[in-house]
Coordinates of C-alpha atoms in Angstrom, one line a residue:
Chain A
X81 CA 101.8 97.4 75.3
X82 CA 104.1 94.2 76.0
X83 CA 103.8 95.0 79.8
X84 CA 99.9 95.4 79.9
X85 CA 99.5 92.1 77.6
X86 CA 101.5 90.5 80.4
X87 CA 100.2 91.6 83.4
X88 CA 96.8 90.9 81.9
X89 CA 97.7 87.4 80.8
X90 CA 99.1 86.8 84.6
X91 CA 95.9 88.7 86.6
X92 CA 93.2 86.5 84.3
X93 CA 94.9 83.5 85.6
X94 CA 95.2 84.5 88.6
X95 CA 92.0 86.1 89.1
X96 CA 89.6 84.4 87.5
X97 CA 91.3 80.5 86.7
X98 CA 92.5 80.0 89.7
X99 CA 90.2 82.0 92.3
X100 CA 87.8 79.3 92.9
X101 CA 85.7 81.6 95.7
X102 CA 85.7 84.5 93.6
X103 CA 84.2 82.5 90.4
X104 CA 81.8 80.7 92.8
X105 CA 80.4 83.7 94.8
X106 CA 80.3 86.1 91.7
X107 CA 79.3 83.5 88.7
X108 CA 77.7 80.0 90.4
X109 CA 75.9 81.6 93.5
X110 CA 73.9 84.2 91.2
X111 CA 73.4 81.7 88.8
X112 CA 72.0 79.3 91.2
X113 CA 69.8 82.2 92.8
X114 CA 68.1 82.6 89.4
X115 CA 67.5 78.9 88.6
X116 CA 66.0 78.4 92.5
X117 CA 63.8 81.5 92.4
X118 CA 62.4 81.1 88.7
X119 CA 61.9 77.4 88.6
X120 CA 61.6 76.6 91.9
X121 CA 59.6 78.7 94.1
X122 CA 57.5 80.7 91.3
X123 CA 54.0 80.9 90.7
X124 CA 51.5 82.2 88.7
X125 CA 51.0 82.6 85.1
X126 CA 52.8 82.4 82.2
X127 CA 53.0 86.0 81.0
X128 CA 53.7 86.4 85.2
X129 CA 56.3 83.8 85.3
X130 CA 58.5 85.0 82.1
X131 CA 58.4 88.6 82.8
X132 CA 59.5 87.4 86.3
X133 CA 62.3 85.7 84.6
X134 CA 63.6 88.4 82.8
X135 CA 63.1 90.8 85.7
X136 CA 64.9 88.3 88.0
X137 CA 67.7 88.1 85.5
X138 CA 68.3 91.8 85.7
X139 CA 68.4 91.3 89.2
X140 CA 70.9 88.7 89.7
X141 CA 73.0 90.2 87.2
X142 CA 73.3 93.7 89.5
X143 CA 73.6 91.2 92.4
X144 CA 77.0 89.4 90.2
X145 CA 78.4 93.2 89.8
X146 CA 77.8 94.0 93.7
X147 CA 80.0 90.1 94.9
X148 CA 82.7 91.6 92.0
X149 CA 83.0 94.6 93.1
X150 CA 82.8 94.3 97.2
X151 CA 84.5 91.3 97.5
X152 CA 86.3 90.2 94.7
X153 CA 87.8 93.7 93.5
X154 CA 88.4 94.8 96.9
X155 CA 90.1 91.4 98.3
X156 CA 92.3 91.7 95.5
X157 CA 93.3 95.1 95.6
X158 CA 94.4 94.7 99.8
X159 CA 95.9 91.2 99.0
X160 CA 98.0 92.6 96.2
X161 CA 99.1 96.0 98.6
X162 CA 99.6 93.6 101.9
X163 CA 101.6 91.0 100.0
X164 CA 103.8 93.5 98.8
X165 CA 103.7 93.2 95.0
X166 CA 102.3 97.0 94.6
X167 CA 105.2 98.2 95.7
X168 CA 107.4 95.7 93.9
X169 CA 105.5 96.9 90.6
X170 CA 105.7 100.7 91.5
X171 CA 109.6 99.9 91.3
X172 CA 109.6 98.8 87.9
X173 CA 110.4 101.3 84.9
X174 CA 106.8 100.6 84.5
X175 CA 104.9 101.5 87.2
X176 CA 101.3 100.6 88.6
X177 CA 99.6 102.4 85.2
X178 CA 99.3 98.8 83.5
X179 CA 98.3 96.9 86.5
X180 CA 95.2 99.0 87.2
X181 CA 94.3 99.0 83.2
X182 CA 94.6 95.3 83.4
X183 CA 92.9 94.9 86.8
X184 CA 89.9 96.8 84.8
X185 CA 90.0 95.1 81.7
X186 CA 89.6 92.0 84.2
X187 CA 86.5 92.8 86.2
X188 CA 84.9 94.0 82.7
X189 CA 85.7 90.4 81.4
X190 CA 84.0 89.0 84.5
X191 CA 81.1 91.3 83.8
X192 CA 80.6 89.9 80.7
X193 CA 81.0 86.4 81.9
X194 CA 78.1 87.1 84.3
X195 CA 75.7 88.7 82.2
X196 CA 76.7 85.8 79.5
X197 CA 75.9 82.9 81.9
X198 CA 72.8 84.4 83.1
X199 CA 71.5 85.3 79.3
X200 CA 72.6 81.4 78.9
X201 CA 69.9 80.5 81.8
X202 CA 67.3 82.9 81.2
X203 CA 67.0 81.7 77.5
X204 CA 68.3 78.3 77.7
X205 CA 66.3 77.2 81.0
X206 CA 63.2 80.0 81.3
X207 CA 63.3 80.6 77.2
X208 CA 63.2 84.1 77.7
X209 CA 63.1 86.1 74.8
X210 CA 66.6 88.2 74.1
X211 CA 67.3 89.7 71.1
X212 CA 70.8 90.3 70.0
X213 CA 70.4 93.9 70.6
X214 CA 68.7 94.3 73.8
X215 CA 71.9 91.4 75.0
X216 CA 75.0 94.0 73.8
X217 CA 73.0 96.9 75.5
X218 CA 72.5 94.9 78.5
X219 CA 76.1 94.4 78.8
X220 CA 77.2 97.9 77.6
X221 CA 74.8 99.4 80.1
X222 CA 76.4 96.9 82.9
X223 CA 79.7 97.6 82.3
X224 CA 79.2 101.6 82.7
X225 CA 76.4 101.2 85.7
X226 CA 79.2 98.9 87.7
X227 CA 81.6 101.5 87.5
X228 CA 80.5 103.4 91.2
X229 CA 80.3 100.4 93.3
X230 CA 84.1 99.3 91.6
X231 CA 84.8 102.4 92.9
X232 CA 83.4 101.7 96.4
X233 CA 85.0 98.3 96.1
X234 CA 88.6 101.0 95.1
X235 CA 87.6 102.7 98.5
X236 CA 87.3 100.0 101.0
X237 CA 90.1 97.9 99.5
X238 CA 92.6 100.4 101.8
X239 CA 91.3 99.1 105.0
X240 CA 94.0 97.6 106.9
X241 CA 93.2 94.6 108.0
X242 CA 91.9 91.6 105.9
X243 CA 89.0 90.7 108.9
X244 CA 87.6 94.3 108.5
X245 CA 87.6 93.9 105.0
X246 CA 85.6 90.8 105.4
X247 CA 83.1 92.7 107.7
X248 CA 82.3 95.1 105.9
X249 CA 82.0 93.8 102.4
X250 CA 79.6 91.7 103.8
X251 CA 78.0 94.8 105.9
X252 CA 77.5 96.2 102.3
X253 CA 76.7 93.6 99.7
X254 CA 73.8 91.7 101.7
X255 CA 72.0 94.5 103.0
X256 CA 72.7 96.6 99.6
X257 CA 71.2 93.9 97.3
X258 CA 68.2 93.6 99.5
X259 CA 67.1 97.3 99.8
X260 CA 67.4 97.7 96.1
X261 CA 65.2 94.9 95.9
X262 CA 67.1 92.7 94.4
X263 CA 66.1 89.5 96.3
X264 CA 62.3 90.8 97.1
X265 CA 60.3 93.2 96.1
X266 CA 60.6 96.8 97.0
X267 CA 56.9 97.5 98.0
X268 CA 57.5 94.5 100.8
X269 CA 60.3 97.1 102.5
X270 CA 59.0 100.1 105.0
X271 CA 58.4 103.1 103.0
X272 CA 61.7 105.0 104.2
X273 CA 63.9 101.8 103.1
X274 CA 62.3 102.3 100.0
X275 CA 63.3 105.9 100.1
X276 CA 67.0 104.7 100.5
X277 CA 66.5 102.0 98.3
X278 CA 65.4 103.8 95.1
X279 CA 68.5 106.0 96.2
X280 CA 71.3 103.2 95.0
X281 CA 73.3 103.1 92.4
X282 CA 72.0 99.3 92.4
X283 CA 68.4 99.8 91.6
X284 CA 68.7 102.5 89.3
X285 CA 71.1 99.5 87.5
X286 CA 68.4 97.3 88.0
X287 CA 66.0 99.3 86.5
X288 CA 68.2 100.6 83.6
X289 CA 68.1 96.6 82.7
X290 CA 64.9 95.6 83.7
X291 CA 63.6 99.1 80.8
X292 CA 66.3 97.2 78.2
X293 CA 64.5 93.7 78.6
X294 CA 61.1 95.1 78.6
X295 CA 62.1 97.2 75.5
X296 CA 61.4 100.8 77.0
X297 CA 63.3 103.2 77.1
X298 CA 66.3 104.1 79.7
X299 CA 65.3 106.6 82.1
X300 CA 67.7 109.7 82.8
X301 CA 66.9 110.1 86.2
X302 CA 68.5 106.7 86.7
X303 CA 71.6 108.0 85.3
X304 CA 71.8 111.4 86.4
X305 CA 71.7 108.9 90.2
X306 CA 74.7 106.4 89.1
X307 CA 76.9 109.5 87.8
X308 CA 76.2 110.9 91.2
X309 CA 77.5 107.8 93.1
X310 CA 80.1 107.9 90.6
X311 CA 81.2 111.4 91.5
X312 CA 80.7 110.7 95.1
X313 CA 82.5 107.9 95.2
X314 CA 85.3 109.0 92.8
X315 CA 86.0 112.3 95.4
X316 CA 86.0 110.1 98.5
X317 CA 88.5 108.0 96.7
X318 CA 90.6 111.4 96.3
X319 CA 90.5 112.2 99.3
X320 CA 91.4 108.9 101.0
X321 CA 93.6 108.9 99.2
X322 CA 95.3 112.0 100.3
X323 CA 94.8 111.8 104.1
X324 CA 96.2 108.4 103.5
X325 CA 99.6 110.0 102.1
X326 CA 99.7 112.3 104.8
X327 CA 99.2 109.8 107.2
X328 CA 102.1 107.7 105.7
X329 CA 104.4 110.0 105.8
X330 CA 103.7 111.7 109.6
X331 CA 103.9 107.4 111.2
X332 CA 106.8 105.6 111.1
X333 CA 106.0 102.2 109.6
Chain B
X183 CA 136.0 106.2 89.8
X184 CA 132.4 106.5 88.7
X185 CA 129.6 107.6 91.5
X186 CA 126.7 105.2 91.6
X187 CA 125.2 106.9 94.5
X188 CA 126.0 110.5 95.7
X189 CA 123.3 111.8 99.0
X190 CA 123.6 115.2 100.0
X191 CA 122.2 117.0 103.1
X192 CA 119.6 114.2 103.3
X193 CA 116.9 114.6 106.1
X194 CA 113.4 112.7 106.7
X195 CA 111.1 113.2 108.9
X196 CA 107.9 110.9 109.5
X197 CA 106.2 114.1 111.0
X198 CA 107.8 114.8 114.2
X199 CA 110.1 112.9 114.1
X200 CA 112.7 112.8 112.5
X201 CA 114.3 109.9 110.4
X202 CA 117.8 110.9 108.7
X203 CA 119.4 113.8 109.7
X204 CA 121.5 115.6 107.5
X205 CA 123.1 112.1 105.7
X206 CA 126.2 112.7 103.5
X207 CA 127.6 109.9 101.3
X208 CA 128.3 108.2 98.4
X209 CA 129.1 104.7 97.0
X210 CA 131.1 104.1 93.9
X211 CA 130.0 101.8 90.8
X212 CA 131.0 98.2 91.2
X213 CA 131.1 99.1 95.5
X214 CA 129.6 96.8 98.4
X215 CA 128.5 98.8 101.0
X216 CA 127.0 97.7 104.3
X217 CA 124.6 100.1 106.2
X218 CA 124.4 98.8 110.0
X219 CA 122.3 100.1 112.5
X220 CA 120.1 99.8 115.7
X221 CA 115.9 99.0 114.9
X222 CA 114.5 102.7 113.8
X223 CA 118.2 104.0 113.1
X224 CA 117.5 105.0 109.9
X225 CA 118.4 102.6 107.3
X226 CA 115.3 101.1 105.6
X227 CA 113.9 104.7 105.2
X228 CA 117.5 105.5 103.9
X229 CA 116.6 102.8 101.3
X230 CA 113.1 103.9 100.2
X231 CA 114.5 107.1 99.8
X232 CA 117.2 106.0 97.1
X233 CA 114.5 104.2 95.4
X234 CA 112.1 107.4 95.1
X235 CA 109.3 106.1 97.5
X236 CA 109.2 108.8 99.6
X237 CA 109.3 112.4 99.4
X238 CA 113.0 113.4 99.3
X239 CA 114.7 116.4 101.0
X240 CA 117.6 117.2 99.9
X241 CA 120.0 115.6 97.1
X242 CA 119.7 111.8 95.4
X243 CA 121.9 111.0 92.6
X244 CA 121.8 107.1 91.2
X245 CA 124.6 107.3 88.4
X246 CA 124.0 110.9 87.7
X247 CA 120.3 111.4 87.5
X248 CA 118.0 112.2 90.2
X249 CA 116.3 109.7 92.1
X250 CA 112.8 110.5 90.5
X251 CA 113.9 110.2 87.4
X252 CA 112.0 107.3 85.5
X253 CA 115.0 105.4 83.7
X254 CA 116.6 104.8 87.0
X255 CA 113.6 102.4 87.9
X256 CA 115.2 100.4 85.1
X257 CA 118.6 100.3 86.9
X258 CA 117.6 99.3 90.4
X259 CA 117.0 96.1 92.2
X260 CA 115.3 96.2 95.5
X261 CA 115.1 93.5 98.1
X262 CA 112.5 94.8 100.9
X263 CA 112.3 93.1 104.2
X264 CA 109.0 91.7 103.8
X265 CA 108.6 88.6 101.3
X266 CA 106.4 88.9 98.3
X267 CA 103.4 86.7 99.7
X268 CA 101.4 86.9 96.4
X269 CA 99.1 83.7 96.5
X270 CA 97.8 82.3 93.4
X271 CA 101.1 82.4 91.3
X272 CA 103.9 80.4 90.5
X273 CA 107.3 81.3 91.4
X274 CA 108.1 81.2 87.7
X275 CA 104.9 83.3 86.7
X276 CA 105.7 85.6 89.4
X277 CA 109.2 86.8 88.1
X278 CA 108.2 86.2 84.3
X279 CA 105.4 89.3 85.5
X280 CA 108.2 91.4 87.2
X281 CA 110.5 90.9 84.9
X282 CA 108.0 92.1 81.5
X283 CA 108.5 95.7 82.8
X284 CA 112.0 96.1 82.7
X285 CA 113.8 97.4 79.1
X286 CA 116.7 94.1 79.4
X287 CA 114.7 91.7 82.0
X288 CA 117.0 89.0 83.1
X289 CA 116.3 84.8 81.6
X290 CA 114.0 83.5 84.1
X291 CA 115.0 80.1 83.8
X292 CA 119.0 80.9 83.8
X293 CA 118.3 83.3 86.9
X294 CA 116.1 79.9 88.8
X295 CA 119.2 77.7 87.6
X296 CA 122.0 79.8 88.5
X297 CA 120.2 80.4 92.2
X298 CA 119.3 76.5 92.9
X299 CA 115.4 77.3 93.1
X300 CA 114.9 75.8 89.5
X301 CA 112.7 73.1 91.2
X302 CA 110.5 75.4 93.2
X303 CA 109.8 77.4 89.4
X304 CA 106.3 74.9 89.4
X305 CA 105.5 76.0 92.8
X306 CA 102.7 78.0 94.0
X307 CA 104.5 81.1 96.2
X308 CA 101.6 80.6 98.8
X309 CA 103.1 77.0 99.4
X310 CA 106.4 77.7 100.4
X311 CA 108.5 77.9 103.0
X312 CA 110.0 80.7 104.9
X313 CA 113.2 80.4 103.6
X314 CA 112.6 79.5 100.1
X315 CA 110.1 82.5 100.1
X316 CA 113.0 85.1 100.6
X317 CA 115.1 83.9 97.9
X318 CA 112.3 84.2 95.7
X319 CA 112.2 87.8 97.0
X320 CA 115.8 88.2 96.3
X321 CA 115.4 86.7 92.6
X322 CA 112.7 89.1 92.6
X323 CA 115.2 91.6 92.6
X324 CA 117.3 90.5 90.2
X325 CA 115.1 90.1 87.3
X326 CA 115.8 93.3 85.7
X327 CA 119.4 92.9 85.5
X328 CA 120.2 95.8 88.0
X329 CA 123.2 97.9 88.4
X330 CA 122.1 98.7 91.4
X331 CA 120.9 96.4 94.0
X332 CA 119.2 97.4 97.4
X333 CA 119.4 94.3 100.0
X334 CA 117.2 95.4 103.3
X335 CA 118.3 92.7 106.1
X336 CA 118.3 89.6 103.1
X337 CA 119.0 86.9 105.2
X338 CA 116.6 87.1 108.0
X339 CA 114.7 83.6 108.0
X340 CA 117.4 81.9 105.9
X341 CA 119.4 78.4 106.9
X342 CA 123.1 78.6 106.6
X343 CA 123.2 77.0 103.8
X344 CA 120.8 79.7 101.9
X345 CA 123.0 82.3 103.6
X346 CA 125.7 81.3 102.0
X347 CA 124.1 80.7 98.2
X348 CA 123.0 84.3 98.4
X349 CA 126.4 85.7 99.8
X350 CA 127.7 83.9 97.1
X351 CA 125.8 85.5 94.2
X352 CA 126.0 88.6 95.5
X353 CA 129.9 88.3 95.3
X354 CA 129.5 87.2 91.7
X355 CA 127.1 90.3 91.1
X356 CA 129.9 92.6 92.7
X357 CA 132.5 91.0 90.6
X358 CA 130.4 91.6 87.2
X359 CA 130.4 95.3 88.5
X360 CA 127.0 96.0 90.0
X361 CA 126.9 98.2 93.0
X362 CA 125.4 96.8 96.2
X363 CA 124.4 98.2 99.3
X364 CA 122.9 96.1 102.0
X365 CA 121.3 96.7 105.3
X366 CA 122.0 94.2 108.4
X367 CA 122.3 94.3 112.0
X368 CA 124.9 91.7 112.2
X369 CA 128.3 93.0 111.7
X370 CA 130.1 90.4 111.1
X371 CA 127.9 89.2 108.3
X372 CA 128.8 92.2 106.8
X373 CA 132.5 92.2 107.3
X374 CA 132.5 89.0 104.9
X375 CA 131.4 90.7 101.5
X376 CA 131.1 94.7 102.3
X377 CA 134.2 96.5 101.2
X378 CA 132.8 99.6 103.5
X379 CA 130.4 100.2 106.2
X380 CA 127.9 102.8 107.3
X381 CA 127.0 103.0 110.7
X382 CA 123.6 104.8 111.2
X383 CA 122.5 106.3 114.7
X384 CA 119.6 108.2 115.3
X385 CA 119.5 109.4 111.3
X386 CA 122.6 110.2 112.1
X387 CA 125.8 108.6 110.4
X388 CA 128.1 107.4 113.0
X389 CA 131.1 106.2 111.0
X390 CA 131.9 105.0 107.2
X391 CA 134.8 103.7 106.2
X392 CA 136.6 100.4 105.7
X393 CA 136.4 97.5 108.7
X394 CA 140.1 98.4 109.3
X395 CA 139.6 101.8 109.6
X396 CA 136.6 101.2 112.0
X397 CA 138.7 98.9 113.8
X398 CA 141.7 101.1 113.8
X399 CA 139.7 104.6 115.0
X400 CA 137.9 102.3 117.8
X401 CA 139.5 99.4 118.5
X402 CA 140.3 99.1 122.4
X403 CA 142.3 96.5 124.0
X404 CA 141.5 95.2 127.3
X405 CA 144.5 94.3 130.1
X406 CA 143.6 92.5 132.9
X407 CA 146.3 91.9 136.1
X408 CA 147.0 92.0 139.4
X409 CA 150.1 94.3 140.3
X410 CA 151.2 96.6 142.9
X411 CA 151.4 99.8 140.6
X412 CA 149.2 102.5 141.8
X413 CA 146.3 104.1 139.8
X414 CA 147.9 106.7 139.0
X415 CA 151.4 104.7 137.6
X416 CA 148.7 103.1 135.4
X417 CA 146.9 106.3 134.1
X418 CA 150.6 107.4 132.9
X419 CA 151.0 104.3 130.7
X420 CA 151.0 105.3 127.0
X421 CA 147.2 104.7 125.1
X422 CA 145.4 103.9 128.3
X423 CA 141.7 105.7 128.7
X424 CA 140.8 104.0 131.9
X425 CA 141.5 102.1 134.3
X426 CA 139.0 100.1 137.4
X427 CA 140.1 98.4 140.3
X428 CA 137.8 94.8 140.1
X429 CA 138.4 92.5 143.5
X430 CA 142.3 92.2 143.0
X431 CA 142.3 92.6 139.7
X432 CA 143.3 95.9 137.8
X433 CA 141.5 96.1 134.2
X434 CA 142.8 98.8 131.8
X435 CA 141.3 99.9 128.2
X436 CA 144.1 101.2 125.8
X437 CA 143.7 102.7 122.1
X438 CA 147.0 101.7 122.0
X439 CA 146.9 98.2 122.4
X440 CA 150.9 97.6 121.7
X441 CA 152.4 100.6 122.8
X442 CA 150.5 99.3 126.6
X443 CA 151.4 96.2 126.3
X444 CA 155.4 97.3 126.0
X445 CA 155.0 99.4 128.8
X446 CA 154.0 96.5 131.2
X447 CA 156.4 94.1 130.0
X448 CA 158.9 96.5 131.2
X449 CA 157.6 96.3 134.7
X450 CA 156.6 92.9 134.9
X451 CA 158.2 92.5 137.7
X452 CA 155.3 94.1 139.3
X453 CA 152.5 92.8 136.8
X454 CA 151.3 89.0 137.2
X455 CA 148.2 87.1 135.9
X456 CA 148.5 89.4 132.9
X457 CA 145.2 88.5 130.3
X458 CA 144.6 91.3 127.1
X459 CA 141.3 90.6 125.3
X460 CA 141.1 92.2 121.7
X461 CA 137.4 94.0 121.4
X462 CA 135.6 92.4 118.3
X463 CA 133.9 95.0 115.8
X464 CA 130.2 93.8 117.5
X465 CA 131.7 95.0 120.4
X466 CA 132.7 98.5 119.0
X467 CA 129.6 98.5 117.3
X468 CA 127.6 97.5 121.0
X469 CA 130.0 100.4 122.6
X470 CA 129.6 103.2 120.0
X471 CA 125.5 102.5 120.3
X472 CA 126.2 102.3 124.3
X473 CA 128.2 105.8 124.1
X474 CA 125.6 107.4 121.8
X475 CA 122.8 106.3 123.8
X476 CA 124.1 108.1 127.1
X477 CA 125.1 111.1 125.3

């Protein structure tokens, strides 16, 4: 236990005290989103205007989990494999088991700390109604929904270079958080980006929280897709993983 | 004597080619051993190996347990080639983390004192400097009090000065009785602190033993004269392998540098402008390389 409190001690201040970029693009940028596009440019009622601000919330809170997982996660993952401390660690008695626990236990902190600051904004600056409940669910049903695109972020973490990484994060979290409709609304997509659209993780997320804040009830079907992404995701992990070893060991390094 | 490391029929192969062929050795507890070779000879491979991080064929003992066993993580010390270029952390913070995960982890602090880096504990790792950023790799090594230490090349992108700080502890670490075995391409480097040497070539190991016995098995002397001996008068003299006519001058190698050298004196009469050159162990090293590379 004395190693994990340790390493998760020294990744929280690493990670999240004194990565300036990460806490901007992951907490401020989202949180700035929401204050621009529900007090600034919005119109219409006032029944329109809050159920847009709790929509929007839901929104910008999938958008937080996307900038954690495809950037932040993965970044960190290749920084801490180029730089050489994975292999340091995998000397140790050890080994890499506490790392990755703590690395988790991180990103679900930051998860928290997003949904927390936009939950701040919605009912602090829009006075969104939240109940106590329908908050914990929110977060609970986050911190499970996140868990294929951490995997993604797992997957393209083992790129080589740190320019290609760049490229494609970006190549996936803009074009991700717009055909889930995330930034606009879905009907203003053509009908087969729709298609692909309703297909992601990320909206089914979306609409998970949007049912939670509107007080319906979850859907399955939005489930049965994220567990699918999951399972996806999780195998081309596996085997990544595998060609990887194989390809270690037949090039000389 | 107790072993610290015993290798048996070792071989690795990155696919095709292969790596280590067929290595056989073993280094006793409290031994410094140097492992020389040419770029791709073998010996950073040979290193992962002992420390598990590649699949092994054939035998790796590390004070009587196998290489894969667990507890001997917590008797090693590695010191790869590349630095640890974490950004975000302090030197301090960055051996305080390594050193949680070992069962008796070296004091921080005492380890920063006793290495001269106790003013760079503050300092972020991304700020500094080449050479201060391999002795943080080579504390990094340290902090869980090994018995066992692994140096890959340690001094590439050091001053003289840090040179001789590390050479320094790692005399004091031999002297409290922890094996070391360190990789270099400069011999003489190594003739300072190793008590043996391993010459790797190919995968192959080319020689181990003591400098003196390298020195002794290969040492040639070279004479240099003018004289009016024939080629053939020279060949007879006693150690001589070979012997080249250059402009006026004769030049002779002997394995036998003293025995020669008494056989001319008795005819130097005939023998004037008389030079004899003494090779240096980089040169045996050079000329065993040279000999295995036109094999």
């Amino acid at each position: 236990m004395k190693p994990f409190v340790q390493q998760f001690k020294f990744d929280v201040q690493r990670e999240i005290f004194r990565n300036l970029p990460f806490l901007f693009f992951s907490l401020l940028m989202p949180a700035g989103f929401y204050i621009l596009f529900t007090k600034v440019m919005v119109s219409g009622s006032q029944g329109e205007v809050q159920q847009f601000s709790g929509s929007y919330m839901c929104s910008m809170i999938v958008y937080s989990l996307i900038i954690s997982a495809f950037f932040g996660l993965a970044v960190l993952l290749q920084r801490d494999r180029r730089s050489g401390y994975l292999t340091r660690l995998s000397q140790t008695p050890v080994g890499l088991n506490a790392y990755y626990c703590s690395i988790a236990l991180c990103f679900m902190l930051m998860t928290v700390l997003s949904t927390g600051i936009m939950f701040a904004l919605a009912i602090g600056v829009n006075h969104l109604t939240l109940h106590i409940g329908q908050m914990i669910l929110i977060i609970l049903v986050s911190l499970i929904g996140e868990l294929p695109l951490f995997v993604v972020g797992l997957l393209i973490s083992r790129v080589g270079r740190e320019e290609t990484l760049s490229v494609i994060s970006n190549l996936l979290t803009f074009p991700v958080a717009i055909v889930s409709g995330l930034w606009w609304p879905m009907t203003m997509l053509p009908q087969w980006l729709q298609v692909v659209g309703t297909s992601l993780p990320t909206y089914r997320l979306n609409h998970l929280l949007n049912n939670i804040v509107a007080n319906q009830h979850s859907s399955g079907y939005d489930w049965l897709i994220i567990a699918s992404w999951l399972a996806v995701s999780g195998l081309a992990v596996l085997i990544q993983e595998v060609t990887l070893r194989r390809w270690r060991f037949s090039v000389k390094e | 004597m107790t072993e610290a490391v015993k290798i048996q029929n070792l071989s690795f192969d990155y696919g095709k080619q292969p790596v280590l062929n067929n290595v056989n050795f073993s280094v006793n507890a409290g031994e410094m051993i140097g492992v020389i070779g040419e770029n791709g000879a073998g010996k950073t491979t040979l290193l992962r190996l002992m420390q598990a991080q590649l699949p092994i064929n054939g035998e790796i003992s590390i004070f009587g347990h196998q290489a894969h066993d667990k507890r001997v993580c917590d008797w090693l010390g590695a010191m790869p080639q590349g630095d640890l270029k974490l950004p975000g952390v302090t030197v301090q913070e960055l051996l305080g983390n390594l050193s949680a995960s070992y069962s008796n982890p070296a004091n921080i602090d005492q380890l920063m004192r006793d290495n001269g880096i106790a003013s760079l504990s503050k300092k972020r790792i991304d700020r500094l400097s080449g050479g201060q950023l391999r002795r943080v790799t080579f504390l990094s090594a340290l902090v869980g009090q090994p018995r066992l230490l692994f140096l890959d090349e340690p001094t590439v992108g050091m001053d003289v000065t840090a040179r001789e700080k590390l050479w320094l502890q790692v005399k004091q670490m031999q002297r409290e009785g922890v094996t070391i075995m360190i990789t270099s391409h400069y011999l003489e480097e190594l003739q300072d602190v190793a008590d043996r040497l391993l010459i790797l070539k190919s995968g192959r190991i080319r020689f181990q033993g003591t400098f003196s016995e390298l020195q002794e098995a290969h040492v040639q002397t070279l004479f240099r004269f003018t004289s009016s001996l024939s080629e053939p008068q020279l060949l007879q003299l006693p150690g001589v392998q070979s012997v080249n006519k250059v402009g006026s001058y004769w030049e002779l190698t002997s394995n036998d540098g003293d025995q020669t050298l008494g056989a001319l004196s008795r005819q130097l009469s005939q023998v004037h402008e008389l030079s004899v050159t003494k090779q240096s162990l980089a040169d045996i090293f050079s000329e065993m390389m040279r000999q295995e590379a036109t094999k």
